[in-house]
Tab-separated table of C-alpha atoms and ligand atoms in Angstrom:
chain	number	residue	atom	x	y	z
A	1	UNK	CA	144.071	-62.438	-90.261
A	2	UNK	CA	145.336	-58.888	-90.697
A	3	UNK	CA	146.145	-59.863	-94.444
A	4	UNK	CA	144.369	-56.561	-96.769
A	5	UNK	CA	146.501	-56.617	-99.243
A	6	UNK	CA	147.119	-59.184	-101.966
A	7	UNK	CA	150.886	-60.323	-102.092
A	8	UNK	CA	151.509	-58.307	-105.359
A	9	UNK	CA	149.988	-55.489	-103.551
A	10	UNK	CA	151.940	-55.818	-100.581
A	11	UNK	CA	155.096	-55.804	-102.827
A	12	UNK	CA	154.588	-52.682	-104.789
A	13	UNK	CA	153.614	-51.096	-101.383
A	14	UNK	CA	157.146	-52.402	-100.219
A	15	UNK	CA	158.838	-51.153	-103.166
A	16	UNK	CA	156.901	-47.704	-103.414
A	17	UNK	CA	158.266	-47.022	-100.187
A	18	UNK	CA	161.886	-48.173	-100.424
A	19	UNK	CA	162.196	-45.730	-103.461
A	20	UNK	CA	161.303	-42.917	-102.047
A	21	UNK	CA	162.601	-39.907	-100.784
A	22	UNK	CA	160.715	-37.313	-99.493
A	23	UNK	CA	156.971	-38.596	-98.573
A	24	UNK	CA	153.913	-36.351	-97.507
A	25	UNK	CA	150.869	-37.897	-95.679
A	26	UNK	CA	147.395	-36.089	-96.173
A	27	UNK	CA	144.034	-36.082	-94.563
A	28	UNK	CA	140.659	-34.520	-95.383
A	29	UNK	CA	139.921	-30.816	-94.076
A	30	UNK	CA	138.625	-31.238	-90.291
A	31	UNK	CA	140.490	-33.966	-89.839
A	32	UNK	CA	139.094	-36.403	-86.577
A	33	UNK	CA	140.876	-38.900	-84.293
A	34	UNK	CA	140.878	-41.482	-87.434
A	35	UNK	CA	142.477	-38.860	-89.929
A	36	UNK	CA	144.483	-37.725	-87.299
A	37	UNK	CA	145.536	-41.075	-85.033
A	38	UNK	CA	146.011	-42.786	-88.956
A	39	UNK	CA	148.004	-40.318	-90.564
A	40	UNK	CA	150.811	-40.220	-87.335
A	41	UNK	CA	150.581	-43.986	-87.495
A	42	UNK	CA	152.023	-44.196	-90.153
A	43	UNK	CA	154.587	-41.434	-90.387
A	44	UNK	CA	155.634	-43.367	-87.289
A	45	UNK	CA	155.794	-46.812	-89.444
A	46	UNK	CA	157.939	-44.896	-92.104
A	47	UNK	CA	160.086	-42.993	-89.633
A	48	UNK	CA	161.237	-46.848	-88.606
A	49	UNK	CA	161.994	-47.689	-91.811
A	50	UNK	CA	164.328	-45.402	-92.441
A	51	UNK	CA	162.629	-42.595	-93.828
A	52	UNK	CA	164.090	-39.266	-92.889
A	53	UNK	CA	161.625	-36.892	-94.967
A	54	UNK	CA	157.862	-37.684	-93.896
A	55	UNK	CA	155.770	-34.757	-93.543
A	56	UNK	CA	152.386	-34.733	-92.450
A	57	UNK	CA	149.851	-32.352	-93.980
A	58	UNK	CA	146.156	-31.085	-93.035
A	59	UNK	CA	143.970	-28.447	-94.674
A	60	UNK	CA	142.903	-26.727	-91.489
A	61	UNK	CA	142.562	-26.971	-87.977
A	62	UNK	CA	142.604	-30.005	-85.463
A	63	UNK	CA	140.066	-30.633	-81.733
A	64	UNK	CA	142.453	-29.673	-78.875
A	65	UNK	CA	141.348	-32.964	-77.339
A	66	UNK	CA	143.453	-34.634	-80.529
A	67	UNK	CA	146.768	-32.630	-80.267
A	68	UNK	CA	148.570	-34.702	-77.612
A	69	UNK	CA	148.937	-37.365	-79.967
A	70	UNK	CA	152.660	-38.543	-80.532
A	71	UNK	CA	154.414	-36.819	-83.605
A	72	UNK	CA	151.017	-33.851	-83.756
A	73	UNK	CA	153.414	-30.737	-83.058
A	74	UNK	CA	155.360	-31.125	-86.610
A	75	UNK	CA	152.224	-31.674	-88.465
A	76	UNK	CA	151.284	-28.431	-91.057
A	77	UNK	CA	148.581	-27.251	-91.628
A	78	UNK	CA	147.312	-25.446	-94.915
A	79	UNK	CA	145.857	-22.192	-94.204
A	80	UNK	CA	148.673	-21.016	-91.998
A	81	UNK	CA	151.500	-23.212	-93.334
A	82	UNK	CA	150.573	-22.907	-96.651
A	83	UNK	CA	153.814	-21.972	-98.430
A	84	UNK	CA	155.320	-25.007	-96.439
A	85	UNK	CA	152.466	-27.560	-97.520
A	86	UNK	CA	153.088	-26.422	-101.505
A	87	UNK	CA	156.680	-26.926	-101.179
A	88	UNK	CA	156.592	-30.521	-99.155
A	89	UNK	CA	153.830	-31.711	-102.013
A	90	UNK	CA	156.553	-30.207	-104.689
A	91	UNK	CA	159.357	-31.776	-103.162
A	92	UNK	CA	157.287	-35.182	-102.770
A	93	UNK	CA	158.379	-38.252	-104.734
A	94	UNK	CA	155.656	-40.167	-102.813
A	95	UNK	CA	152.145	-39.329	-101.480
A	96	UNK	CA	149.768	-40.932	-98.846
A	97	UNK	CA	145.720	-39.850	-99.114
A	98	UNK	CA	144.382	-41.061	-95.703
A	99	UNK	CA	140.975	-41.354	-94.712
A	100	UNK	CA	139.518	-39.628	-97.330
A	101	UNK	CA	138.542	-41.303	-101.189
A	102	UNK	CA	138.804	-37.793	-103.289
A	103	UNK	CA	140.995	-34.764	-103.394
A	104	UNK	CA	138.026	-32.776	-103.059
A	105	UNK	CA	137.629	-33.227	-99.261
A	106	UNK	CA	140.451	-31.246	-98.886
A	107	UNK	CA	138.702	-28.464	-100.161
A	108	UNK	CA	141.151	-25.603	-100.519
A	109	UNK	CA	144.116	-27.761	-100.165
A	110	UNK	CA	142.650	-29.405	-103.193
A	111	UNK	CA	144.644	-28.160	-106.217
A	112	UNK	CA	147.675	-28.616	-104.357
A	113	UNK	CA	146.855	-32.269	-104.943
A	114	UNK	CA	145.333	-32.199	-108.002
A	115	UNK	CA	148.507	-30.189	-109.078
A	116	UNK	CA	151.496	-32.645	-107.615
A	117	UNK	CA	153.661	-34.757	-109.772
A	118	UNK	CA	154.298	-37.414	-107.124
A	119	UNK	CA	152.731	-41.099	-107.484
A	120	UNK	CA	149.427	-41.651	-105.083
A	121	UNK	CA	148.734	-44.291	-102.653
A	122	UNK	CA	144.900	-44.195	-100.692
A	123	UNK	CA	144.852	-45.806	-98.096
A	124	UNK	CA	141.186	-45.587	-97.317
A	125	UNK	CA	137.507	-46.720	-96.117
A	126	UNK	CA	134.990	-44.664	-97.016
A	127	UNK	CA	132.017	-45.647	-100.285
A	128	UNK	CA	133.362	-45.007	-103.649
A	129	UNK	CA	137.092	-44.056	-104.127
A	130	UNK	CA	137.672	-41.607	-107.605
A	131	UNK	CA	141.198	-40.477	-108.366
A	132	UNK	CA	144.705	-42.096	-110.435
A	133	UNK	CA	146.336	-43.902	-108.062
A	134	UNK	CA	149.521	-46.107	-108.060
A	135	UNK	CA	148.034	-48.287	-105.312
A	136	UNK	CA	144.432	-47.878	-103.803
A	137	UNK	CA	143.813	-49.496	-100.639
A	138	UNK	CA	140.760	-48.728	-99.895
A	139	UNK	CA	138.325	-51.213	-97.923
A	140	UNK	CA	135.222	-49.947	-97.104
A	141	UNK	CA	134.362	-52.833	-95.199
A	142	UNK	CA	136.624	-51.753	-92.258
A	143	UNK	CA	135.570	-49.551	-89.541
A	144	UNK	CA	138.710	-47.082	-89.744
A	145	UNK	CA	141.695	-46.018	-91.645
A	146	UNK	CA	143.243	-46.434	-88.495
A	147	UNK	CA	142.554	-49.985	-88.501
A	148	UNK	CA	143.544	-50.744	-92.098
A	149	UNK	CA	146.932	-48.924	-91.495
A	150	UNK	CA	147.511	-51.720	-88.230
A	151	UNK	CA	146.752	-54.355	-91.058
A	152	UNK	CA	148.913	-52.703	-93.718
A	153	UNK	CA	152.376	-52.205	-90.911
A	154	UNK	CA	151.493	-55.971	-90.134
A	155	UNK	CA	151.529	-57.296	-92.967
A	156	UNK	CA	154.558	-55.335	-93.599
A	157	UNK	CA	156.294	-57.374	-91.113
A	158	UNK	CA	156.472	-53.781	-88.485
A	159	UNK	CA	153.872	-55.186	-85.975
A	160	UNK	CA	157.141	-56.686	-83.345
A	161	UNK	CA	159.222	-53.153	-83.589
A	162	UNK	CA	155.920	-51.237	-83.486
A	163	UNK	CA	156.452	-48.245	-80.948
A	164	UNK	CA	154.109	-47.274	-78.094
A	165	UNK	CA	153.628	-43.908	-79.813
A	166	UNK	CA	152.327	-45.843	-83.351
A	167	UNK	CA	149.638	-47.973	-81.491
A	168	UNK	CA	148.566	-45.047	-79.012
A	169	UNK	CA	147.657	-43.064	-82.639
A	170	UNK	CA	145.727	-46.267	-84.377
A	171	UNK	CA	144.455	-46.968	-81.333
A	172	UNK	CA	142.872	-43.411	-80.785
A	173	UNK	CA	141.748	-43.342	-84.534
A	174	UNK	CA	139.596	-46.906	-83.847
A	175	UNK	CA	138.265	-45.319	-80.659
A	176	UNK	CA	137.197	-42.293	-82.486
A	177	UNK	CA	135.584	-43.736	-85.605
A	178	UNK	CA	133.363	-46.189	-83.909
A	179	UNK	CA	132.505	-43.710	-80.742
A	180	UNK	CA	134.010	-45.813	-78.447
A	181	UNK	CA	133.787	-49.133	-80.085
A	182	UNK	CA	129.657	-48.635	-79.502
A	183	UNK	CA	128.854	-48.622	-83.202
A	184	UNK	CA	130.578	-50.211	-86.831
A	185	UNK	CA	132.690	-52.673	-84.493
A	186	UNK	CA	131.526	-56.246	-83.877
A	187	UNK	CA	134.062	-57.565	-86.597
A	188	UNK	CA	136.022	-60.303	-83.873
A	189	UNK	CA	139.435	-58.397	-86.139
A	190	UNK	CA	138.916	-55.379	-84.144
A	191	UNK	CA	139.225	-57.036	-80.634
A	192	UNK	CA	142.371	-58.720	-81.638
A	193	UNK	CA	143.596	-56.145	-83.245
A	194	UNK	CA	142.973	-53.881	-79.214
A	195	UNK	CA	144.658	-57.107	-77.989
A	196	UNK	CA	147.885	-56.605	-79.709
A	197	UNK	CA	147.898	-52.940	-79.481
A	198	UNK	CA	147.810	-53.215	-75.728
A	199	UNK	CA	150.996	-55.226	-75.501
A	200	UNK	CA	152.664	-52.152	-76.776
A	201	UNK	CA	151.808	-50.911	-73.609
A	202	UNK	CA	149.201	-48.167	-74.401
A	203	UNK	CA	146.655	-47.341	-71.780
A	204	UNK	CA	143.335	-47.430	-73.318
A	205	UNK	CA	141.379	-46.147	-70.056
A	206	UNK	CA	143.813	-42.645	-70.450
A	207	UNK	CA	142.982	-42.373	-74.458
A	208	UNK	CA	139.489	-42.462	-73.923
A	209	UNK	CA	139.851	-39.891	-70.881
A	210	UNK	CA	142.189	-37.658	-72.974
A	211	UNK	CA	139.935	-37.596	-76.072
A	212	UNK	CA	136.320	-38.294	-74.490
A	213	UNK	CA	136.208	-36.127	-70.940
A	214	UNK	CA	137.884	-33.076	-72.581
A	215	UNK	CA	135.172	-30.542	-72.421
A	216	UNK	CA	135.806	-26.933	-71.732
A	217	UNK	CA	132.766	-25.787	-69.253
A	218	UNK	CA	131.144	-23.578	-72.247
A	219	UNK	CA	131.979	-26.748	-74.620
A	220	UNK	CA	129.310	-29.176	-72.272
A	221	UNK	CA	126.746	-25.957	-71.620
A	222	UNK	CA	126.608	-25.573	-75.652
A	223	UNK	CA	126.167	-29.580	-75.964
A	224	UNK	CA	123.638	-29.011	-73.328
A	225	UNK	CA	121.689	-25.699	-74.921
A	226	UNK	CA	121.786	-27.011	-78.402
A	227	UNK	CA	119.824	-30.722	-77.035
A	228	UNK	CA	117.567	-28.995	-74.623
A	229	UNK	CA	116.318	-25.661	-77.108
A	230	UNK	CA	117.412	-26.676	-80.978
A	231	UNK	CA	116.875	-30.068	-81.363
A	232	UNK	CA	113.377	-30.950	-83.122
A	233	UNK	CA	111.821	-34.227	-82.775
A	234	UNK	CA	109.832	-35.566	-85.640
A	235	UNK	CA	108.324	-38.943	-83.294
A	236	UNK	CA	105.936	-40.409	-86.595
A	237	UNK	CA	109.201	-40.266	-88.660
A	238	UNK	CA	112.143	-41.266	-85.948
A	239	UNK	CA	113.692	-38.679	-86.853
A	240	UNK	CA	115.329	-35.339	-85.257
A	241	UNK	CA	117.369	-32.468	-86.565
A	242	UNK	CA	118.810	-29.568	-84.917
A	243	UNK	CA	119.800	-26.258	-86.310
A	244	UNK	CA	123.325	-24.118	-84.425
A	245	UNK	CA	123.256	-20.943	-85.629
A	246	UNK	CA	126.857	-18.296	-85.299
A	247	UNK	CA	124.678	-16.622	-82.145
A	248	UNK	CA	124.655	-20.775	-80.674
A	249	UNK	CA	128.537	-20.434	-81.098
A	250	UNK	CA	129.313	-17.019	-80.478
A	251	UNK	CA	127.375	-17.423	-76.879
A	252	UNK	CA	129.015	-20.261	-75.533
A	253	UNK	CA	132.641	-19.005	-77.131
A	254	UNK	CA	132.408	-21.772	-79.476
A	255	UNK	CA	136.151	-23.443	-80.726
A	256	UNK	CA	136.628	-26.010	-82.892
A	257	UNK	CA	135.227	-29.694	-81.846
A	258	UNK	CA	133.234	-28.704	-79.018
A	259	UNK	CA	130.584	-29.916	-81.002
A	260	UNK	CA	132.376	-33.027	-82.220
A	261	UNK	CA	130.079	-36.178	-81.711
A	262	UNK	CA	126.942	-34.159	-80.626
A	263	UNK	CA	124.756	-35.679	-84.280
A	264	UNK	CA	124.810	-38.838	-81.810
A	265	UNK	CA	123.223	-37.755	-78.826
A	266	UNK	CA	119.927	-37.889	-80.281
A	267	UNK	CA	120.379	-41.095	-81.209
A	268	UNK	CA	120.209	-42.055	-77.413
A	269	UNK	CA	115.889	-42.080	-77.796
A	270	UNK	CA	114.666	-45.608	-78.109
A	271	UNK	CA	114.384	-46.198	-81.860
A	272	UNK	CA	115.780	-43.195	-83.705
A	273	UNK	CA	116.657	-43.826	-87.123
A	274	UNK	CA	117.903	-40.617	-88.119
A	275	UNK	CA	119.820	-37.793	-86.555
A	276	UNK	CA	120.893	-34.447	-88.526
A	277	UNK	CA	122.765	-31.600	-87.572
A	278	UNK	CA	122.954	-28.091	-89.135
A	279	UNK	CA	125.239	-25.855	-88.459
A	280	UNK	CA	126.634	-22.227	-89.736
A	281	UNK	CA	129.868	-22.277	-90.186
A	282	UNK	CA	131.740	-19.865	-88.165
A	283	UNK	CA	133.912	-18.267	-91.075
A	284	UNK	CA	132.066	-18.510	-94.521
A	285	UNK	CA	128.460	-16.937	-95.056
A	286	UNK	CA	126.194	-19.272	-96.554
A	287	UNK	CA	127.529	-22.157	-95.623
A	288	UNK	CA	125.814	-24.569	-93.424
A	289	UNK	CA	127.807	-27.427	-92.639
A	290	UNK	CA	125.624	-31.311	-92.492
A	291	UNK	CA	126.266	-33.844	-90.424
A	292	UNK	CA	123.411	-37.247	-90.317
A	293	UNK	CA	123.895	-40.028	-88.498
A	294	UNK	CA	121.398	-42.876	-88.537
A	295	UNK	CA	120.327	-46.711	-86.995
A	296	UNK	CA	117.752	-49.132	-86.452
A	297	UNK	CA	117.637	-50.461	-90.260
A	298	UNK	CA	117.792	-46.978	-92.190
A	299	UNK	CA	121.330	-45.835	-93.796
A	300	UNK	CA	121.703	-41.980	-94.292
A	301	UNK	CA	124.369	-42.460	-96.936
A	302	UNK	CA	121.928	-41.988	-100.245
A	303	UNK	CA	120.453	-38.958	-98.223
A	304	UNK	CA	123.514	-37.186	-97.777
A	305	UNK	CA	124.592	-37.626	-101.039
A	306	UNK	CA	121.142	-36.776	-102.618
A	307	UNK	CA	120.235	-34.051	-100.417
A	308	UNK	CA	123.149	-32.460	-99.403
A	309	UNK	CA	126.008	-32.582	-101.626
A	310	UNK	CA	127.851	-34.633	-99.412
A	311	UNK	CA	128.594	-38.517	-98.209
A	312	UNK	CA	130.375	-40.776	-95.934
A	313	UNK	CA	129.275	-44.104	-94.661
A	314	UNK	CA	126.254	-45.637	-94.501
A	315	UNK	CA	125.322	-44.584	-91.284
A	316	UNK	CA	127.765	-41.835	-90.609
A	317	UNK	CA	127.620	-39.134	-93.391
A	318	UNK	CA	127.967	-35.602	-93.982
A	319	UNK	CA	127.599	-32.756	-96.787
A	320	UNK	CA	126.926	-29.443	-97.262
A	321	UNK	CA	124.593	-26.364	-98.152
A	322	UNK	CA	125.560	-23.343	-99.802
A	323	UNK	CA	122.559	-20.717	-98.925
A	324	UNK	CA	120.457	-19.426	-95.740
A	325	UNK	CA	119.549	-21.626	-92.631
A	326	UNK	CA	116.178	-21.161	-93.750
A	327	UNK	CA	116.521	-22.792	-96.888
A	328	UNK	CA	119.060	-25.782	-94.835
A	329	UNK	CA	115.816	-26.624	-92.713
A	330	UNK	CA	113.779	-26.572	-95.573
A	331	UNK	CA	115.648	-28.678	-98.182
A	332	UNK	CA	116.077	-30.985	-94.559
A	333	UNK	CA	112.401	-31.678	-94.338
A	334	UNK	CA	112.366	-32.040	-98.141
A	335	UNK	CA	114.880	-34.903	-97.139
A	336	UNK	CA	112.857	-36.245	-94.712
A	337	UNK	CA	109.729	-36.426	-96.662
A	338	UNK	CA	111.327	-38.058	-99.382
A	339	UNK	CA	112.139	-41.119	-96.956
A	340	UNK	CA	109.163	-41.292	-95.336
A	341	UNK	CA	107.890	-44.311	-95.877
A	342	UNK	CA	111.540	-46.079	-94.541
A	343	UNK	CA	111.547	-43.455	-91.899
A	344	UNK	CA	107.874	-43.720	-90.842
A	345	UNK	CA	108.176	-48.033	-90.483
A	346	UNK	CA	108.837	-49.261	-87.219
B	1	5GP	P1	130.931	-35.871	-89.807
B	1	5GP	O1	129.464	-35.854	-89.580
B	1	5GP	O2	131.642	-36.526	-88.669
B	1	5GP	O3	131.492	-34.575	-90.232
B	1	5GP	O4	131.156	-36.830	-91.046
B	1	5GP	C1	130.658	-38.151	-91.061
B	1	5GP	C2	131.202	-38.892	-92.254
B	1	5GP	O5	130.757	-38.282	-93.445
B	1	5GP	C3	132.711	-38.890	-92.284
B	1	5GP	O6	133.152	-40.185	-92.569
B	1	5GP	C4	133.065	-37.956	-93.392
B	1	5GP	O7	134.177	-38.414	-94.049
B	1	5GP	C5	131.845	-37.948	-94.289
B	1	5GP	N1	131.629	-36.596	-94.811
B	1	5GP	C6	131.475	-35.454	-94.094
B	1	5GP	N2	131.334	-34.387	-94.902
B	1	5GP	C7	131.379	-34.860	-96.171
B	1	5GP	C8	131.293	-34.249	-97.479
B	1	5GP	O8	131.124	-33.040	-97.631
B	1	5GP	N3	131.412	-35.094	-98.555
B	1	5GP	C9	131.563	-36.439	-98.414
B	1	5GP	N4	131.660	-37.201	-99.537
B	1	5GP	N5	131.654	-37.033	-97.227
B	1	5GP	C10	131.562	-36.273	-96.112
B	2	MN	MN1	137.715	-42.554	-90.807
């Protein structure tokens, strides 16, 4: 158990990181708990082994309900660090992708990638990896980055000095990416994996009240408006889709992951298959921001990558639409046509 990496691998991971210098962690734009609780994980890991330079970088903004997470104050962020990201990626003689499998998911953070000098690891889990890398660790098979990074410092030989702080942040990252440990977690690895993190002393009961009962009031009355008055329910197809328009938001004084997790609620009628969300995003016109989750034998993956320019898991994928809302519901029920007959068995 908890042995990813084949012992050459494991070496040249070794190695990689006793050379360097100056190392910079990255995540995909919106980063979650798993981009989040991964990334800190293992700055923490590095900070132990003597690493004095390890800077953590995301393309945008983080939930509130993720920022209490050990080491989250000296993260940077892109659009309004962005002179500090370009110089930390300059100055980098090492670089960590995490939880995401192409430099294009961090959107405008992307040519600072694409542009840096600095050898690549991915550390990853997500379908179909593209990119030069040094070292690509990506297992798809695995239900978060979080939970690869736990098998990486183990087999590393960190797991007995591993700090309270470092298993609070994989920890949180498992919890988030498998909604509890309700979907993508029967693997027996996982449980052990809780078992040791828990003799670090982490409270699991507090994470899940820290990240999970964290509503503002307008947060739970938006979750509450969208379910009751957006969401459409196709019953032949098992199928429903919802569309949040800027009003939606502006309303219910919308911030960032209020809606987090609400593609799943749907999902709570006896034999959905598929569950899509569609919302404006709050900054750029014409851009309508996909989220599909799905269950009961269909896998949304193909959709999302055929329908809306997007990807992900198999049953956890997302994309998006450049044009109207109008055309968004429209190319949707184009979607859903075109899997009818899956959709329509039962
Ligand atoms: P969410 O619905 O939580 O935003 O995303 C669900 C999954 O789909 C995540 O694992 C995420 O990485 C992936 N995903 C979301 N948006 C995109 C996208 O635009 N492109 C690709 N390839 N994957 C996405
Ligand atoms: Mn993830």
């Amino acid at each position: 158990m908890f042995e990813l990496l084949e012992r050459q691998e494991t070496a040249q991971l070794k190695e990689a990181i006793s050379a360097a210098n100056n190392i910079v962690i990255c995540a995909h734009k919106s980063p979650d708990g798993d981009a989040i609780g991964s990334t800190l994980a293992w700055k923490h890991f590095l900070q132990q082994q003597g690493k004095q330079s390890v800077k953590v970088c995301y393309p945008d903004a983080t939930p509130d309900f993720l920022q209490w997470l050990p080491g989250f104050k000296e993260t940077l962020r892109y659009d309004r660090q962005t002179i500090q990201v370009k110089q930390a990626f300059n100055n980098a003689d090492l670089v960590f992708y995490l939880d995401f499998g192409q430099s294009s998911r961090t959107e405008d953070m992307q040519t600072v990638l694409d542009t840096c000098q600095a050898p690549i690891i991915l550390i990853d889990h997500h379908l179909q990896p593209k990119g030069n890398y040094l070292l690509q660790a990506s297992f798809t098979q695995l239900s978060s980055t979080s939970e690869i990074i736990f098998n990486l410092i183990y087999q590393l030989g960190g797991y007995d000095n591993m700090t309270k702080a470092c298993a609070e942040c994989i920890y949180c990252g498992m919890m988030t990416d498998t909604g509890g440990f309700t979907y993508n977690s029967t693997r027996p690895e996982i449980f052990s994996i809780i078992s040791l993190l828990l003799q670090k002393g982490i409270d699991k009961d507090n994470i899940y009240n820290k990240v999970f009962h964290n509503y503002s009031e307008h947060a739970l009355r938006l979750r509450s408006h969208i379910i009751l008055n957006k969401m459409n329910y196709i019953e032949n197809l098992h199928a429903s889709y919802f569309i949040i328009t800027k009003s939606d938001l502006q309303k219910f004084h919308f911030i960032k992951g209020d809606l987090e997790g609400l593609v799943n609620t749907p999902q709570l009628i006896k034999g959905l298959k598929l569950s899509i969300s569609l919302r404006e995003d709050t900054e750029k016109p014409n851009l309508i921001l996909v989220s599909l989750r799905s269950s009961n034998g269909f896998h949304c993956q193909p959709m999302a990558t055929k329908f809306f320019n997007g990807g992900g898991h198999a049953d956890a994928a997302g994309g998006k639409l450049h044009c109207s809302m109008e055309e968004a519901e429209q190319v949707t029920i184009k979607a859903l046509l075109a899997y009818r007959g899956e959709l329509e068995k039962n």
